[in-house]
Tab-separated table of C-alpha atoms in Angstrom:
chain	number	residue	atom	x	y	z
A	1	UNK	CA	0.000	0.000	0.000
A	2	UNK	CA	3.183	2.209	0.750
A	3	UNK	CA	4.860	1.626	-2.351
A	4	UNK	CA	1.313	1.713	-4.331
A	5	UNK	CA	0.399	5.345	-2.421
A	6	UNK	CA	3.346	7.078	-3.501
A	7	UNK	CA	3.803	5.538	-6.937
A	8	UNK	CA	0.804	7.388	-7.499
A	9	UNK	CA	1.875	10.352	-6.687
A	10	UNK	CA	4.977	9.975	-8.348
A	11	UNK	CA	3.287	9.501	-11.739
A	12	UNK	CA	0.763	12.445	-10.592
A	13	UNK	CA	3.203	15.304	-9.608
A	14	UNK	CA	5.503	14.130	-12.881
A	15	UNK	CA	2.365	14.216	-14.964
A	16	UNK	CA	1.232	17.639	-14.252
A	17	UNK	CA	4.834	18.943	-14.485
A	18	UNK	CA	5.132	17.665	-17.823
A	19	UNK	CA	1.344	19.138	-18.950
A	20	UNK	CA	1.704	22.528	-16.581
A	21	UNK	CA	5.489	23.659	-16.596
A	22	UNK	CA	6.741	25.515	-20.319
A	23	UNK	CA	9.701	26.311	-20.560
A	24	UNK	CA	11.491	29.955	-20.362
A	25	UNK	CA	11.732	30.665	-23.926
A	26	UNK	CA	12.828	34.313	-23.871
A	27	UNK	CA	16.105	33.616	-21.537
A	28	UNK	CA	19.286	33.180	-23.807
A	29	UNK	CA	20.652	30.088	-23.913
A	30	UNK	CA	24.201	29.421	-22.419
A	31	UNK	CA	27.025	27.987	-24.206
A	32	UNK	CA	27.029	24.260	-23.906
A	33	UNK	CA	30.245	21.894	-24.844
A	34	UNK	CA	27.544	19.142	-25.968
A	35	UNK	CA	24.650	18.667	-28.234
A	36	UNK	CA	23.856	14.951	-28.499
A	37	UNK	CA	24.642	11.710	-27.056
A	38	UNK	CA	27.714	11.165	-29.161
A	39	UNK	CA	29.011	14.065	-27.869
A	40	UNK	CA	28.419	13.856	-24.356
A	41	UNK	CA	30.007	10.069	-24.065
A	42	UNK	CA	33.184	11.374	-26.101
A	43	UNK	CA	33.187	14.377	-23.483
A	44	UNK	CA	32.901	11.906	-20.297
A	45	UNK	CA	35.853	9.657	-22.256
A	46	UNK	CA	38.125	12.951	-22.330
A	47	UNK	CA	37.100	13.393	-18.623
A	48	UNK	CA	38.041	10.293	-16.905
A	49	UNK	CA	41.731	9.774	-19.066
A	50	UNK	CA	42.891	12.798	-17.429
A	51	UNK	CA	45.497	11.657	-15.103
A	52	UNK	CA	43.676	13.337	-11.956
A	53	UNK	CA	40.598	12.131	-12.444
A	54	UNK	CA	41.430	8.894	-13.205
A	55	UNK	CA	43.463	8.691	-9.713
A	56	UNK	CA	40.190	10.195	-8.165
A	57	UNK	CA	38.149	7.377	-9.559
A	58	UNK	CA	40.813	4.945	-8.179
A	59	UNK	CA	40.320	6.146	-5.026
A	60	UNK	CA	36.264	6.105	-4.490
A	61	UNK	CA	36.140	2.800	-6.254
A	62	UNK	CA	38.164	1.607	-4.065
A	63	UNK	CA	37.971	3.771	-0.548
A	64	UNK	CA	34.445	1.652	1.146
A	65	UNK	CA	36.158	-1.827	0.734
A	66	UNK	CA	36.941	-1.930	4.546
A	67	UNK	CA	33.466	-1.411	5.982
A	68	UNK	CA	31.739	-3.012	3.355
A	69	UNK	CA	31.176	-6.393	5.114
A	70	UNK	CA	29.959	-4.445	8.074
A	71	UNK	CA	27.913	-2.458	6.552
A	72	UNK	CA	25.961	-5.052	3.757
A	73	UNK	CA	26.308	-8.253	6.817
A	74	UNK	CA	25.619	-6.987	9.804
A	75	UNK	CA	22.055	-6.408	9.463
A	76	UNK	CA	21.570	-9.947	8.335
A	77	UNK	CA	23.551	-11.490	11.028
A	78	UNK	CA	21.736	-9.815	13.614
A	79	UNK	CA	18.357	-11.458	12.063
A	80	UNK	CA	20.110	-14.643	11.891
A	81	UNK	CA	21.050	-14.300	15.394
A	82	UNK	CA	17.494	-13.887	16.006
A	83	UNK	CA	16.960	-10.058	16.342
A	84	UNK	CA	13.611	-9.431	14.674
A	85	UNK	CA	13.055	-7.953	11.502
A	86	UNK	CA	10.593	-5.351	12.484
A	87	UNK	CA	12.685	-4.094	15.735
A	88	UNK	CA	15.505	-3.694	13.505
A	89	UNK	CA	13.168	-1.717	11.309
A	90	UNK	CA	11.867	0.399	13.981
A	91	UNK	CA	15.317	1.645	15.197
A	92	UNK	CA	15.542	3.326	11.600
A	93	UNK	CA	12.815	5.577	12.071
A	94	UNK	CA	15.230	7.722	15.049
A	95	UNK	CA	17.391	7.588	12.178
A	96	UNK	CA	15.544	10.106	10.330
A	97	UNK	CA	15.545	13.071	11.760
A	98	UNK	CA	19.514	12.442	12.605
A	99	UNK	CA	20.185	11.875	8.315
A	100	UNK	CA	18.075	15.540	8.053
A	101	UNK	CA	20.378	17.454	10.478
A	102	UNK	CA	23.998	15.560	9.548
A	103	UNK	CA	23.959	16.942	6.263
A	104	UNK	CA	23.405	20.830	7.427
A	105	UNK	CA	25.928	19.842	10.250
A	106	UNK	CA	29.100	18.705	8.209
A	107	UNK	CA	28.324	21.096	5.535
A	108	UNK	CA	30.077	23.646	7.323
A	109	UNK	CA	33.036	21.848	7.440
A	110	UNK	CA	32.907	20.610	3.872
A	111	UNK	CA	32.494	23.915	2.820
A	112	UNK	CA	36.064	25.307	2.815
A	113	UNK	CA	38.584	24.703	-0.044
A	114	UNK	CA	39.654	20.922	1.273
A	115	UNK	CA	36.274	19.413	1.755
A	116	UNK	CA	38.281	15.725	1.271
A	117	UNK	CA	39.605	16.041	4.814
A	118	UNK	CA	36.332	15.494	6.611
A	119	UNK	CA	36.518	12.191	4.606
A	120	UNK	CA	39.522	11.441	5.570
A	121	UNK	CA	39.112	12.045	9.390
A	122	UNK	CA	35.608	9.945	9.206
A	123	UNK	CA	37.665	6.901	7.707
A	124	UNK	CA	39.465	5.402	10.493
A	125	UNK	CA	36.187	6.438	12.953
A	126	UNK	CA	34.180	3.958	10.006
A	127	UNK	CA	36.498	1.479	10.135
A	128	UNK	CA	35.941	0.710	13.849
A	129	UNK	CA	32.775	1.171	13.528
A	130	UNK	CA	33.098	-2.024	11.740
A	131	UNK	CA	35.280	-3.989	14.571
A	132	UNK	CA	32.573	-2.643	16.937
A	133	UNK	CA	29.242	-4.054	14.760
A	134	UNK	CA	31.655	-7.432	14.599
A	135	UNK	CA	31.416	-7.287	18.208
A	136	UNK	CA	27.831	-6.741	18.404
A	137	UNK	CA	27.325	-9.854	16.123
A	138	UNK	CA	29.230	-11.781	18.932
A	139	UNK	CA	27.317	-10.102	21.751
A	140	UNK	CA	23.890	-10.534	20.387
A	141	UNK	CA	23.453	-14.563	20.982
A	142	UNK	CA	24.967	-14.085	24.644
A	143	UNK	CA	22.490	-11.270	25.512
A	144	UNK	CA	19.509	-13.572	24.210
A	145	UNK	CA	16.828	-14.800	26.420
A	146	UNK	CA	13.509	-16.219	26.543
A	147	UNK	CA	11.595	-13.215	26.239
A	148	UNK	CA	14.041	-11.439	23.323
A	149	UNK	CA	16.513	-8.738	23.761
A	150	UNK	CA	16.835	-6.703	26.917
A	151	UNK	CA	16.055	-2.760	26.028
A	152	UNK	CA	19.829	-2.029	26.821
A	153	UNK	CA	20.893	-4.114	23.912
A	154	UNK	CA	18.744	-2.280	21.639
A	155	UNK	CA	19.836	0.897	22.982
A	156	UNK	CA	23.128	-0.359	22.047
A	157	UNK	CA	22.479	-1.279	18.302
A	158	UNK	CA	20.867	2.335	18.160
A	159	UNK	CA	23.842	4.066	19.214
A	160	UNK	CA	25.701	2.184	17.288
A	161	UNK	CA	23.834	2.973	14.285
A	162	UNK	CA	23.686	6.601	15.027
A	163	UNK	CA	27.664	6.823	15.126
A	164	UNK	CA	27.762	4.940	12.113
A	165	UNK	CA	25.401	7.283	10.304
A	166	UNK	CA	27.676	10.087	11.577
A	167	UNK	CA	30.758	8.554	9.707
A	168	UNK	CA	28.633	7.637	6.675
A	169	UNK	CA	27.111	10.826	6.062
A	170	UNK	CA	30.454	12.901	6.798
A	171	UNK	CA	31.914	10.734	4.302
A	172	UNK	CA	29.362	11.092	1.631
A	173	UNK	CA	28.916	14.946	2.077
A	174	UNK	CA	32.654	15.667	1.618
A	175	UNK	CA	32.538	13.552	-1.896
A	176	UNK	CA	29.672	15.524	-3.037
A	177	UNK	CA	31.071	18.592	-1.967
A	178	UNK	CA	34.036	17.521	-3.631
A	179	UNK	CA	32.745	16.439	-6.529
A	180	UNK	CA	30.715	20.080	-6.637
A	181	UNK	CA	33.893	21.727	-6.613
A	182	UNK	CA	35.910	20.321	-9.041
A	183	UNK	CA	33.457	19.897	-11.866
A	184	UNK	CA	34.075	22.312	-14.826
A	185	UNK	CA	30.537	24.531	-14.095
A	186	UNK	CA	30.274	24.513	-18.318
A	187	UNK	CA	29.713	20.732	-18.424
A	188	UNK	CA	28.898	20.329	-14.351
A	189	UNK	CA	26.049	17.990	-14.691
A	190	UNK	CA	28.049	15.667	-17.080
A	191	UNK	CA	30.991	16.017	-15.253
A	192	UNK	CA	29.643	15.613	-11.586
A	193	UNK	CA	27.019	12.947	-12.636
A	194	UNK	CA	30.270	11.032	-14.092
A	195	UNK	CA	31.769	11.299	-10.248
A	196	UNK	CA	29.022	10.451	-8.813
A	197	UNK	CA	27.924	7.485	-10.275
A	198	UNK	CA	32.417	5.967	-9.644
A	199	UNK	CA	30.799	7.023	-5.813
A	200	UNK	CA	27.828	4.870	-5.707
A	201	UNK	CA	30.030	2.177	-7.505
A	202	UNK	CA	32.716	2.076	-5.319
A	203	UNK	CA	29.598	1.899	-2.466
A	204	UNK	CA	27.733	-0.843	-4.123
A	205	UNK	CA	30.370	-3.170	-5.241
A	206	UNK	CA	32.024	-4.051	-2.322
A	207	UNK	CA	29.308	-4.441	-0.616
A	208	UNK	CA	27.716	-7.105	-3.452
A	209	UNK	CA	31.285	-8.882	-2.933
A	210	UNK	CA	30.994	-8.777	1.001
A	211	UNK	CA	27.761	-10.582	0.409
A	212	UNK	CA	28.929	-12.516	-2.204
A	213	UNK	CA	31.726	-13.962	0.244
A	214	UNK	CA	29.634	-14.528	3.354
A	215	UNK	CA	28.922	-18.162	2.857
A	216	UNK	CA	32.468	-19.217	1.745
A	217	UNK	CA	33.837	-17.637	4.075
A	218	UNK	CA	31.259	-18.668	7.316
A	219	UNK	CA	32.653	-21.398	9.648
A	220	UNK	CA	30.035	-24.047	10.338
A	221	UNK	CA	29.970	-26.881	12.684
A	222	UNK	CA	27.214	-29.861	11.890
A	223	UNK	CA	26.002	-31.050	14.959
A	224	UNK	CA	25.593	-35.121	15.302
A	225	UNK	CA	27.608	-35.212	11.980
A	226	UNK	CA	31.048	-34.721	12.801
A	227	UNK	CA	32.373	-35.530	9.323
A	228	UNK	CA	30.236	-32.793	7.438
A	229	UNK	CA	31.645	-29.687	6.642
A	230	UNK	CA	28.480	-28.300	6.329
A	231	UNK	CA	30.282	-25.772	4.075
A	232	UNK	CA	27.321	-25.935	1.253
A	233	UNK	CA	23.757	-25.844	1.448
A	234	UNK	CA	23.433	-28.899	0.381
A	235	UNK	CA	25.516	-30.056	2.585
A	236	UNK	CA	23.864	-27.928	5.155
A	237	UNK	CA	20.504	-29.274	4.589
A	238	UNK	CA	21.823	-33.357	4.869
């Protein structure tokens, strides 16, 4: 019904934008480096084989590998370690109004003419972040009783995702801001939707490894089968 509701209003609002909103005719248009497709991809090709950029995209494709497993796996080993589904769900929604005010907050600081740092100082904050959501993994069977989860260990996972937001969001507001300020403002949207989309990748495929490697990499013990490795799910499931 969520998903229905607003895909409604989606196709609503986008409607009557296309029907209601004409463009400014009488404004003079500003010189633009591209015209067509062709162009733009030969543009974005001249763009990423200059030698800075290209270090730049080496960098953010390559900068979230250390939290990744925390951040894709933790979630799911906290279900698997029982945690409901709809209690981890419901410590999102304090989450909110913290993602609103983070952004407004490190802008200040990202802001200046080295926005990078404030990625740099969140980095080593992030990453143990990640040796402290390993820990909660641990923690969360031993704290387990009949009833569920005490309230403290919730409190826990919340302030452990509020740090965590902290570090996130300081991270991804000094690439944007980055990204902002380095783009040539004649081609910006080409040129900063060309950064931002080596971002996201260098978010998302680590994390589809991290996932990837869970199984392979998860020590299991079969219990009443001693010469099982129980490594498969086949093998799992005899």
């Amino acid at each position: 019904d969520f998903l229905f509701f607003w895909g409604a209003v989606f196709l609503i609002t986008t409607t009557l934008v296309a029907l209601l909103k004409k463009e400014n005719k009488e404004l003079t248009p500003t010189k633009e480096e591209t015209k067509g497709i062709t162009d733009t991809y030969k543009l974005l090709f001249s763009i990423i084989k200059m030698p800075a950029v290209l270090t730049f995209c080496l960098m953010i494709l390559t900068a979230k590998v250390g939290f990744s497993a925390a951040d894709a796996v933790t979630g799911l080993k906290l279900v698997e370690e029982g945690v409901p589904k709809e209690h981890l769900a419901l410590l999102a929604v304090p989450m909110v109004p913290l993602q609103i005010i983070l952004p407004l907050v490190i802008s200040k600081y990202t802001a200046g003419p080295q926005p990078l740092n404030t990625f740099y100082k969140a980095m080593p904050f992030r990453l143990l972040l990640g040796l402290e959501f390993a820990f909660l993994v641990w923690w969360t069977p031993k704290v387990r009783h009949e009833g569920g989860f005490p309230v403290y260990y919730y409190i826990v996972v919340l302030l452990s995702y509020a740090l965590h937001q902290i570090t996130l969001y300081s991270m991804y507001v000094a690439i944007m801001a980055f990204n902002a300020k380095v783009s040539d403002p004649l081609i910006g949207g080409t040129y900063m939707t060309l950064l931002n989309t080596v971002s996201n990748l260098g978010g998302n495929w680590p994390s589809t490894v991290a996932l990837w490697l869970v199984d392979p990499l998860t020590v299991k013990e079969c219990a009443g089968a001693p010469n099982q490795t129980c490594r498969t799910v086949a093998a799992a499931e005899v």
